């Protein structure tokens, strides 16, 4: 069953709230709304980009019935932390999976392609300078559906300039989450989610395909390191 059906089957509907991440696609929020409940947005852990248990706790109200976490970029959600919050407040945890991954065949990757992506990530981790490489929570396995770095500096202007410069050097890259869900017209809320806003301004996904050669990976490294992570904003 899909997330909306699971929520409905659990009795989460009209008058209830379900906590979802804003740093994701709109699908989890849409599933909550389809069940008749109200999506409530909570902030993320800056390492995993998934819901932070402490932020979820702050978002709980008397109407909260469920937590709907979303694993992002191949990093798992904090199951233990979220279950602890759920137990403390009598909530359900219904994980929304499968929507925030790359539109590639690697969604159904074999262990071999997973190992190749992880090896590629390790190669980039060891060589990239000027950007902040992905972090993995202790004990978690990162599947690297996307390899998401942070471009330090003045947020979105520096990140966007960095992306343009990489593309000019022939390196594929993309902004993984252009607009947090709580800032989209369909789900607009007047709230400030500090880590969500920061991630939306700083993050950039670099190529990590399982079939990439060492030469292709080194091309990514050379292009990134030549830029140094910071670019002046054009006048």
PDB file of C-alpha atoms in Angstrom:
ATOM      1  CA  UNK A   1       0.000   0.000   0.000  1.00  0.00           C
ATOM      2  CA  UNK A   2       1.039   3.586  -0.542  1.00  0.00           C
ATOM      3  CA  UNK A   3       1.609   6.079   2.242  1.00  0.00           C
ATOM      4  CA  UNK A   4      -1.875   7.617   1.975  1.00  0.00           C
ATOM      5  CA  UNK A   5      -3.488   4.174   2.173  1.00  0.00           C
ATOM      6  CA  UNK A   6      -1.361   3.216   5.169  1.00  0.00           C
ATOM      7  CA  UNK A   7      -2.347   6.406   6.961  1.00  0.00           C
ATOM      8  CA  UNK A   8      -6.012   5.842   6.205  1.00  0.00           C
ATOM      9  CA  UNK A   9      -5.846   2.211   7.331  1.00  0.00           C
ATOM     10  CA  UNK A  10      -4.285   3.378  10.599  1.00  0.00           C
ATOM     11  CA  UNK A  11      -7.114   5.833  11.165  1.00  0.00           C
ATOM     12  CA  UNK A  12      -5.084   8.961  10.430  1.00  0.00           C
ATOM     13  CA  UNK A  13      -7.502  11.285   8.641  1.00  0.00           C
ATOM     14  CA  UNK A  14      -9.593  14.407   9.034  1.00  0.00           C
ATOM     15  CA  UNK A  15      -8.600  16.538  12.002  1.00  0.00           C
ATOM     16  CA  UNK A  16      -5.261  14.757  12.486  1.00  0.00           C
ATOM     17  CA  UNK A  17      -1.769  16.019  11.778  1.00  0.00           C
ATOM     18  CA  UNK A  18       1.210  14.096  10.405  1.00  0.00           C
ATOM     19  CA  UNK A  19       4.769  15.416  10.616  1.00  0.00           C
ATOM     20  CA  UNK A  20       6.740  15.372   7.351  1.00  0.00           C
ATOM     21  CA  UNK A  21      10.017  16.856   6.096  1.00  0.00           C
ATOM     22  CA  UNK A  22       9.984  19.994   3.980  1.00  0.00           C
ATOM     23  CA  UNK A  23      13.401  19.197   2.485  1.00  0.00           C
ATOM     24  CA  UNK A  24      12.091  16.535   0.082  1.00  0.00           C
ATOM     25  CA  UNK A  25       9.682  16.238  -2.808  1.00  0.00           C
ATOM     26  CA  UNK A  26       6.029  17.068  -2.165  1.00  0.00           C
ATOM     27  CA  UNK A  27       4.969  13.419  -2.234  1.00  0.00           C
ATOM     28  CA  UNK A  28       4.908  12.749   1.524  1.00  0.00           C
ATOM     29  CA  UNK A  29       2.909  15.936   2.154  1.00  0.00           C
ATOM     30  CA  UNK A  30       0.574  15.039  -0.696  1.00  0.00           C
ATOM     31  CA  UNK A  31       0.035  11.555   0.774  1.00  0.00           C
ATOM     32  CA  UNK A  32      -0.860  13.048   4.155  1.00  0.00           C
ATOM     33  CA  UNK A  33      -3.301  15.429   2.508  1.00  0.00           C
ATOM     34  CA  UNK A  34      -4.784  12.587   0.412  1.00  0.00           C
ATOM     35  CA  UNK A  35      -5.523  10.743   3.662  1.00  0.00           C
ATOM     36  CA  UNK A  36      -7.444  13.795   4.846  1.00  0.00           C
ATOM     37  CA  UNK A  37      -4.876  14.846   7.434  1.00  0.00           C
ATOM     38  CA  UNK A  38      -2.778  18.029   7.692  1.00  0.00           C
ATOM     39  CA  UNK A  39       0.939  17.866   6.899  1.00  0.00           C
ATOM     40  CA  UNK A  40       3.086  19.628   9.497  1.00  0.00           C
ATOM     41  CA  UNK A  41       6.695  20.372   8.557  1.00  0.00           C
ATOM     42  CA  UNK A  42       9.692  19.732  10.794  1.00  0.00           C
ATOM     43  CA  UNK A  43      13.388  20.443  10.315  1.00  0.00           C
ATOM     44  CA  UNK A  44      16.107  18.027   9.222  1.00  0.00           C
ATOM     45  CA  UNK A  45      19.360  16.665  10.588  1.00  0.00           C
ATOM     46  CA  UNK A  46      22.126  18.507   8.695  1.00  0.00           C
ATOM     47  CA  UNK A  47      24.092  15.268   8.264  1.00  0.00           C
ATOM     48  CA  UNK A  48      21.422  12.908   6.933  1.00  0.00           C
ATOM     49  CA  UNK A  49      18.999  15.511   5.461  1.00  0.00           C
ATOM     50  CA  UNK A  50      16.211  13.409   7.043  1.00  0.00           C
ATOM     51  CA  UNK A  51      13.811  14.426   9.818  1.00  0.00           C
ATOM     52  CA  UNK A  52      15.581  15.300  13.063  1.00  0.00           C
ATOM     53  CA  UNK A  53      13.912  13.662  16.088  1.00  0.00           C
ATOM     54  CA  UNK A  54      14.340  16.813  18.200  1.00  0.00           C
ATOM     55  CA  UNK A  55      12.666  18.927  15.514  1.00  0.00           C
ATOM     56  CA  UNK A  56       9.844  16.393  15.286  1.00  0.00           C
ATOM     57  CA  UNK A  57       9.337  16.651  19.041  1.00  0.00           C
ATOM     58  CA  UNK A  58       9.004  20.425  18.765  1.00  0.00           C
ATOM     59  CA  UNK A  59       6.384  20.020  16.018  1.00  0.00           C
ATOM     60  CA  UNK A  60       4.128  17.658  17.994  1.00  0.00           C
ATOM     61  CA  UNK A  61       0.712  19.024  18.996  1.00  0.00           C
ATOM     62  CA  UNK A  62      -2.382  17.497  20.547  1.00  0.00           C
ATOM     63  CA  UNK A  63      -3.579  16.643  17.025  1.00  0.00           C
ATOM     64  CA  UNK A  64      -0.426  14.880  15.867  1.00  0.00           C
ATOM     65  CA  UNK A  65      -1.122  11.263  14.949  1.00  0.00           C
ATOM     66  CA  UNK A  66       1.830  10.180  12.828  1.00  0.00           C
ATOM     67  CA  UNK A  67       5.377  10.848  11.694  1.00  0.00           C
ATOM     68  CA  UNK A  68       6.085  10.316   7.991  1.00  0.00           C
ATOM     69  CA  UNK A  69       9.872  10.351   7.496  1.00  0.00           C
ATOM     70  CA  UNK A  70      11.504  10.215   4.064  1.00  0.00           C
ATOM     71  CA  UNK A  71      14.929   8.646   3.433  1.00  0.00           C
ATOM     72  CA  UNK A  72      16.847  11.074   1.238  1.00  0.00           C
ATOM     73  CA  UNK A  73      19.667  10.640  -1.276  1.00  0.00           C
ATOM     74  CA  UNK A  74      20.210   7.060  -0.075  1.00  0.00           C
ATOM     75  CA  UNK A  75      20.713   7.923   3.602  1.00  0.00           C
ATOM     76  CA  UNK A  76      18.278   6.078   5.910  1.00  0.00           C
ATOM     77  CA  UNK A  77      16.067   7.900   8.369  1.00  0.00           C
ATOM     78  CA  UNK A  78      16.860   7.852  12.097  1.00  0.00           C
ATOM     79  CA  UNK A  79      14.569   4.942  12.915  1.00  0.00           C
ATOM     80  CA  UNK A  80      15.621   4.650  16.548  1.00  0.00           C
ATOM     81  CA  UNK A  81      15.306   8.356  17.274  1.00  0.00           C
ATOM     82  CA  UNK A  82      11.940   8.710  15.551  1.00  0.00           C
ATOM     83  CA  UNK A  83      10.531   5.591  17.207  1.00  0.00           C
ATOM     84  CA  UNK A  84      11.540   7.009  20.588  1.00  0.00           C
ATOM     85  CA  UNK A  85       9.631  10.217  19.832  1.00  0.00           C
ATOM     86  CA  UNK A  86       6.665   8.178  18.624  1.00  0.00           C
ATOM     87  CA  UNK A  87       6.597   6.087  21.806  1.00  0.00           C
ATOM     88  CA  UNK A  88       6.815   9.174  23.997  1.00  0.00           C
ATOM     89  CA  UNK A  89       3.804  10.793  22.298  1.00  0.00           C
ATOM     90  CA  UNK A  90       1.765   7.790  21.196  1.00  0.00           C
ATOM     91  CA  UNK A  91       2.350   8.329  17.469  1.00  0.00           C
ATOM     92  CA  UNK A  92       2.632   6.110  14.421  1.00  0.00           C
ATOM     93  CA  UNK A  93       5.734   6.075  12.210  1.00  0.00           C
ATOM     94  CA  UNK A  94       4.949   5.430   8.541  1.00  0.00           C
ATOM     95  CA  UNK A  95       8.012   5.772   6.363  1.00  0.00           C
ATOM     96  CA  UNK A  96       7.483   7.232   2.904  1.00  0.00           C
ATOM     97  CA  UNK A  97       9.986   5.545   0.618  1.00  0.00           C
ATOM     98  CA  UNK A  98      10.812   5.472  -3.063  1.00  0.00           C
ATOM     99  CA  UNK A  99      10.047   9.028  -4.181  1.00  0.00           C
ATOM    100  CA  UNK A 100      13.202  11.001  -3.367  1.00  0.00           C
ATOM    101  CA  UNK A 101      15.652   8.981  -5.367  1.00  0.00           C
ATOM    102  CA  UNK A 102      17.206   9.568  -8.732  1.00  0.00           C
ATOM    103  CA  UNK A 103      15.099   8.835 -11.841  1.00  0.00           C
ATOM    104  CA  UNK A 104      17.494   6.072 -12.882  1.00  0.00           C
ATOM    105  CA  UNK A 105      17.625   2.298 -12.980  1.00  0.00           C
ATOM    106  CA  UNK A 106      19.715   2.484  -9.830  1.00  0.00           C
ATOM    107  CA  UNK A 107      16.525   2.663  -7.795  1.00  0.00           C
ATOM    108  CA  UNK A 108      16.460  -1.140  -8.161  1.00  0.00           C
ATOM    109  CA  UNK A 109      20.210  -1.463  -7.973  1.00  0.00           C
ATOM    110  CA  UNK A 110      21.982  -4.733  -7.376  1.00  0.00           C
ATOM    111  CA  UNK A 111      24.466  -5.077  -4.562  1.00  0.00           C
ATOM    112  CA  UNK A 112      27.203  -4.750  -7.177  1.00  0.00           C
ATOM    113  CA  UNK A 113      26.031  -1.337  -8.337  1.00  0.00           C
ATOM    114  CA  UNK A 114      25.502  -0.258  -4.729  1.00  0.00           C
ATOM    115  CA  UNK A 115      29.083  -1.258  -3.954  1.00  0.00           C
ATOM    116  CA  UNK A 116      30.273   0.655  -7.031  1.00  0.00           C
ATOM    117  CA  UNK A 117      28.434   3.825  -5.953  1.00  0.00           C
ATOM    118  CA  UNK A 118      29.832   3.514  -2.452  1.00  0.00           C
ATOM    119  CA  UNK A 119      33.334   3.071  -3.863  1.00  0.00           C
ATOM    120  CA  UNK A 120      32.847   6.106  -6.103  1.00  0.00           C
ATOM    121  CA  UNK A 121      31.656   8.103  -3.096  1.00  0.00           C
ATOM    122  CA  UNK A 122      34.737   7.064  -1.130  1.00  0.00           C
ATOM    123  CA  UNK A 123      36.933   8.189  -4.037  1.00  0.00           C
ATOM    124  CA  UNK A 124      35.264  11.612  -4.116  1.00  0.00           C
ATOM    125  CA  UNK A 125      35.281  11.906  -0.315  1.00  0.00           C
ATOM    126  CA  UNK A 126      39.054  11.436  -0.232  1.00  0.00           C
ATOM    127  CA  UNK A 127      39.843  13.940  -2.980  1.00  0.00           C
ATOM    128  CA  UNK A 128      37.299  16.749  -3.044  1.00  0.00           C
ATOM    129  CA  UNK A 129      38.313  20.047  -1.472  1.00  0.00           C
ATOM    130  CA  UNK A 130      36.390  23.303  -1.318  1.00  0.00           C
ATOM    131  CA  UNK A 131      33.041  21.547  -0.823  1.00  0.00           C
ATOM    132  CA  UNK A 132      31.660  19.689   2.167  1.00  0.00           C
ATOM    133  CA  UNK A 133      31.267  16.019   1.268  1.00  0.00           C
ATOM    134  CA  UNK A 134      28.283  13.917   2.433  1.00  0.00           C
ATOM    135  CA  UNK A 135      28.164  12.770   6.045  1.00  0.00           C
ATOM    136  CA  UNK A 136      26.843   9.418   7.229  1.00  0.00           C
ATOM    137  CA  UNK A 137      25.340   8.915  10.676  1.00  0.00           C
ATOM    138  CA  UNK A 138      27.160   6.354  12.861  1.00  0.00           C
ATOM    139  CA  UNK A 139      25.980   2.837  12.099  1.00  0.00           C
ATOM    140  CA  UNK A 140      24.057   3.869   8.957  1.00  0.00           C
ATOM    141  CA  UNK A 141      24.667   2.598   5.429  1.00  0.00           C
ATOM    142  CA  UNK A 142      24.566   5.322   2.811  1.00  0.00           C
ATOM    143  CA  UNK A 143      23.332   3.951  -0.528  1.00  0.00           C
ATOM    144  CA  UNK A 144      24.298   7.109  -2.474  1.00  0.00           C
ATOM    145  CA  UNK A 145      21.327   7.402  -4.785  1.00  0.00           C
ATOM    146  CA  UNK A 146      22.682  10.944  -5.005  1.00  0.00           C
ATOM    147  CA  UNK A 147      26.066  12.333  -3.953  1.00  0.00           C
ATOM    148  CA  UNK A 148      25.110  15.634  -2.333  1.00  0.00           C
ATOM    149  CA  UNK A 149      27.763  18.140  -1.276  1.00  0.00           C
ATOM    150  CA  UNK A 150      27.473  21.552   0.315  1.00  0.00           C
ATOM    151  CA  UNK A 151      29.069  24.566  -1.334  1.00  0.00           C
ATOM    152  CA  UNK A 152      30.320  26.868   1.445  1.00  0.00           C
ATOM    153  CA  UNK A 153      30.049  30.614   1.227  1.00  0.00           C
ATOM    154  CA  UNK A 154      27.092  32.926   0.873  1.00  0.00           C
ATOM    155  CA  UNK A 155      24.424  30.302   0.294  1.00  0.00           C
ATOM    156  CA  UNK A 156      22.424  30.150  -2.911  1.00  0.00           C
ATOM    157  CA  UNK A 157      24.413  32.733  -4.959  1.00  0.00           C
ATOM    158  CA  UNK A 158      27.702  30.889  -4.403  1.00  0.00           C
ATOM    159  CA  UNK A 159      26.120  27.465  -4.888  1.00  0.00           C
ATOM    160  CA  UNK A 160      24.433  28.492  -8.133  1.00  0.00           C
ATOM    161  CA  UNK A 161      27.609  30.122  -9.444  1.00  0.00           C
ATOM    162  CA  UNK A 162      29.559  26.983  -8.548  1.00  0.00           C
ATOM    163  CA  UNK A 163      27.014  24.818 -10.406  1.00  0.00           C
ATOM    164  CA  UNK A 164      27.197  27.007 -13.515  1.00  0.00           C
ATOM    165  CA  UNK A 165      30.976  26.815 -13.504  1.00  0.00           C
ATOM    166  CA  UNK A 166      30.942  23.027 -13.157  1.00  0.00           C
ATOM    167  CA  UNK A 167      28.506  22.660 -16.052  1.00  0.00           C
ATOM    168  CA  UNK A 168      30.729  24.904 -18.162  1.00  0.00           C
ATOM    169  CA  UNK A 169      33.527  22.408 -17.463  1.00  0.00           C
ATOM    170  CA  UNK A 170      31.356  19.511 -18.605  1.00  0.00           C
ATOM    171  CA  UNK A 171      30.416  18.173 -15.161  1.00  0.00           C
ATOM    172  CA  UNK A 172      26.787  17.169 -14.678  1.00  0.00           C
ATOM    173  CA  UNK A 173      25.307  18.539 -11.463  1.00  0.00           C
ATOM    174  CA  UNK A 174      21.911  19.575 -10.160  1.00  0.00           C
ATOM    175  CA  UNK A 175      20.269  21.237  -7.192  1.00  0.00           C
ATOM    176  CA  UNK A 176      18.623  18.281  -5.420  1.00  0.00           C
ATOM    177  CA  UNK A 177      15.816  20.233  -3.731  1.00  0.00           C
ATOM    178  CA  UNK A 178      15.085  23.555  -5.409  1.00  0.00           C
ATOM    179  CA  UNK A 179      12.315  24.722  -3.049  1.00  0.00           C
ATOM    180  CA  UNK A 180      11.395  23.332   0.381  1.00  0.00           C
ATOM    181  CA  UNK A 181       7.841  22.013   0.394  1.00  0.00           C
ATOM    182  CA  UNK A 182       6.644  24.545   2.968  1.00  0.00           C
ATOM    183  CA  UNK A 183       7.551  27.307   0.497  1.00  0.00           C
ATOM    184  CA  UNK A 184       5.633  25.853  -2.453  1.00  0.00           C
ATOM    185  CA  UNK A 185       2.237  27.382  -3.281  1.00  0.00           C
ATOM    186  CA  UNK A 186       0.264  24.237  -2.443  1.00  0.00           C
ATOM    187  CA  UNK A 187       1.755  23.826   1.038  1.00  0.00           C
ATOM    188  CA  UNK A 188       2.944  27.300   1.985  1.00  0.00           C
ATOM    189  CA  UNK A 189       3.516  27.857   5.713  1.00  0.00           C
ATOM    190  CA  UNK A 190       4.962  30.861   7.485  1.00  0.00           C
ATOM    191  CA  UNK A 191       7.691  29.135   9.443  1.00  0.00           C
ATOM    192  CA  UNK A 192      11.466  29.074   9.523  1.00  0.00           C
ATOM    193  CA  UNK A 193      13.247  25.718   9.360  1.00  0.00           C
ATOM    194  CA  UNK A 194      16.890  26.652   9.723  1.00  0.00           C
ATOM    195  CA  UNK A 195      18.604  23.476   8.494  1.00  0.00           C
ATOM    196  CA  UNK A 196      16.066  22.993   5.706  1.00  0.00           C
ATOM    197  CA  UNK A 197      16.670  26.548   4.440  1.00  0.00           C
ATOM    198  CA  UNK A 198      20.426  26.130   4.673  1.00  0.00           C
ATOM    199  CA  UNK A 199      20.394  22.838   2.776  1.00  0.00           C
ATOM    200  CA  UNK A 200      18.196  24.301   0.037  1.00  0.00           C
ATOM    201  CA  UNK A 201      20.706  27.135  -0.387  1.00  0.00           C
ATOM    202  CA  UNK A 202      23.966  25.158  -0.178  1.00  0.00           C
ATOM    203  CA  UNK A 203      23.435  21.656  -1.593  1.00  0.00           C
ATOM    204  CA  UNK A 204      24.486  20.366  -4.986  1.00  0.00           C
ATOM    205  CA  UNK A 205      24.312  16.796  -6.338  1.00  0.00           C
ATOM    206  CA  UNK A 206      27.393  15.592  -8.217  1.00  0.00           C
ATOM    207  CA  UNK A 207      27.475  12.544 -10.530  1.00  0.00           C
ATOM    208  CA  UNK A 208      28.007   9.219  -8.727  1.00  0.00           C
ATOM    209  CA  UNK A 209      26.735   6.680 -11.297  1.00  0.00           C
ATOM    210  CA  UNK A 210      27.883   3.115 -10.701  1.00  0.00           C
ATOM    211  CA  UNK A 211      29.327   2.927 -14.217  1.00  0.00           C
ATOM    212  CA  UNK A 212      31.596   5.974 -13.872  1.00  0.00           C
ATOM    213  CA  UNK A 213      35.273   5.387 -14.561  1.00  0.00           C
ATOM    214  CA  UNK A 214      38.122   6.664 -12.395  1.00  0.00           C
ATOM    215  CA  UNK A 215      38.921   9.124 -15.172  1.00  0.00           C
ATOM    216  CA  UNK A 216      35.364  10.507 -15.071  1.00  0.00           C
ATOM    217  CA  UNK A 217      35.462  10.755 -11.289  1.00  0.00           C
ATOM    218  CA  UNK A 218      38.810  12.531 -11.429  1.00  0.00           C
ATOM    219  CA  UNK A 219      37.314  14.998 -13.905  1.00  0.00           C
ATOM    220  CA  UNK A 220      34.678  15.861 -11.281  1.00  0.00           C
ATOM    221  CA  UNK A 221      37.386  16.224  -8.631  1.00  0.00           C
ATOM    222  CA  UNK A 222      39.586  18.416 -10.814  1.00  0.00           C
ATOM    223  CA  UNK A 223      36.712  20.701 -11.802  1.00  0.00           C
ATOM    224  CA  UNK A 224      35.484  21.115  -8.210  1.00  0.00           C
ATOM    225  CA  UNK A 225      38.912  21.617  -6.697  1.00  0.00           C
ATOM    226  CA  UNK A 226      39.890  24.156  -9.351  1.00  0.00           C
ATOM    227  CA  UNK A 227      36.925  26.288  -8.260  1.00  0.00           C
ATOM    228  CA  UNK A 228      37.891  26.132  -4.599  1.00  0.00           C
ATOM    229  CA  UNK A 229      34.296  26.092  -3.379  1.00  0.00           C
ATOM    230  CA  UNK A 230      33.801  29.847  -3.530  1.00  0.00           C
ATOM    231  CA  UNK A 231      33.065  32.026  -6.515  1.00  0.00           C
ATOM    232  CA  UNK A 232      32.527  35.788  -6.589  1.00  0.00           C
ATOM    233  CA  UNK A 233      28.987  36.874  -7.366  1.00  0.00           C
ATOM    234  CA  UNK A 234      28.843  38.614 -10.748  1.00  0.00           C
ATOM    235  CA  UNK A 235      28.215  42.335 -10.556  1.00  0.00           C
TER     236      UNK A 235
END
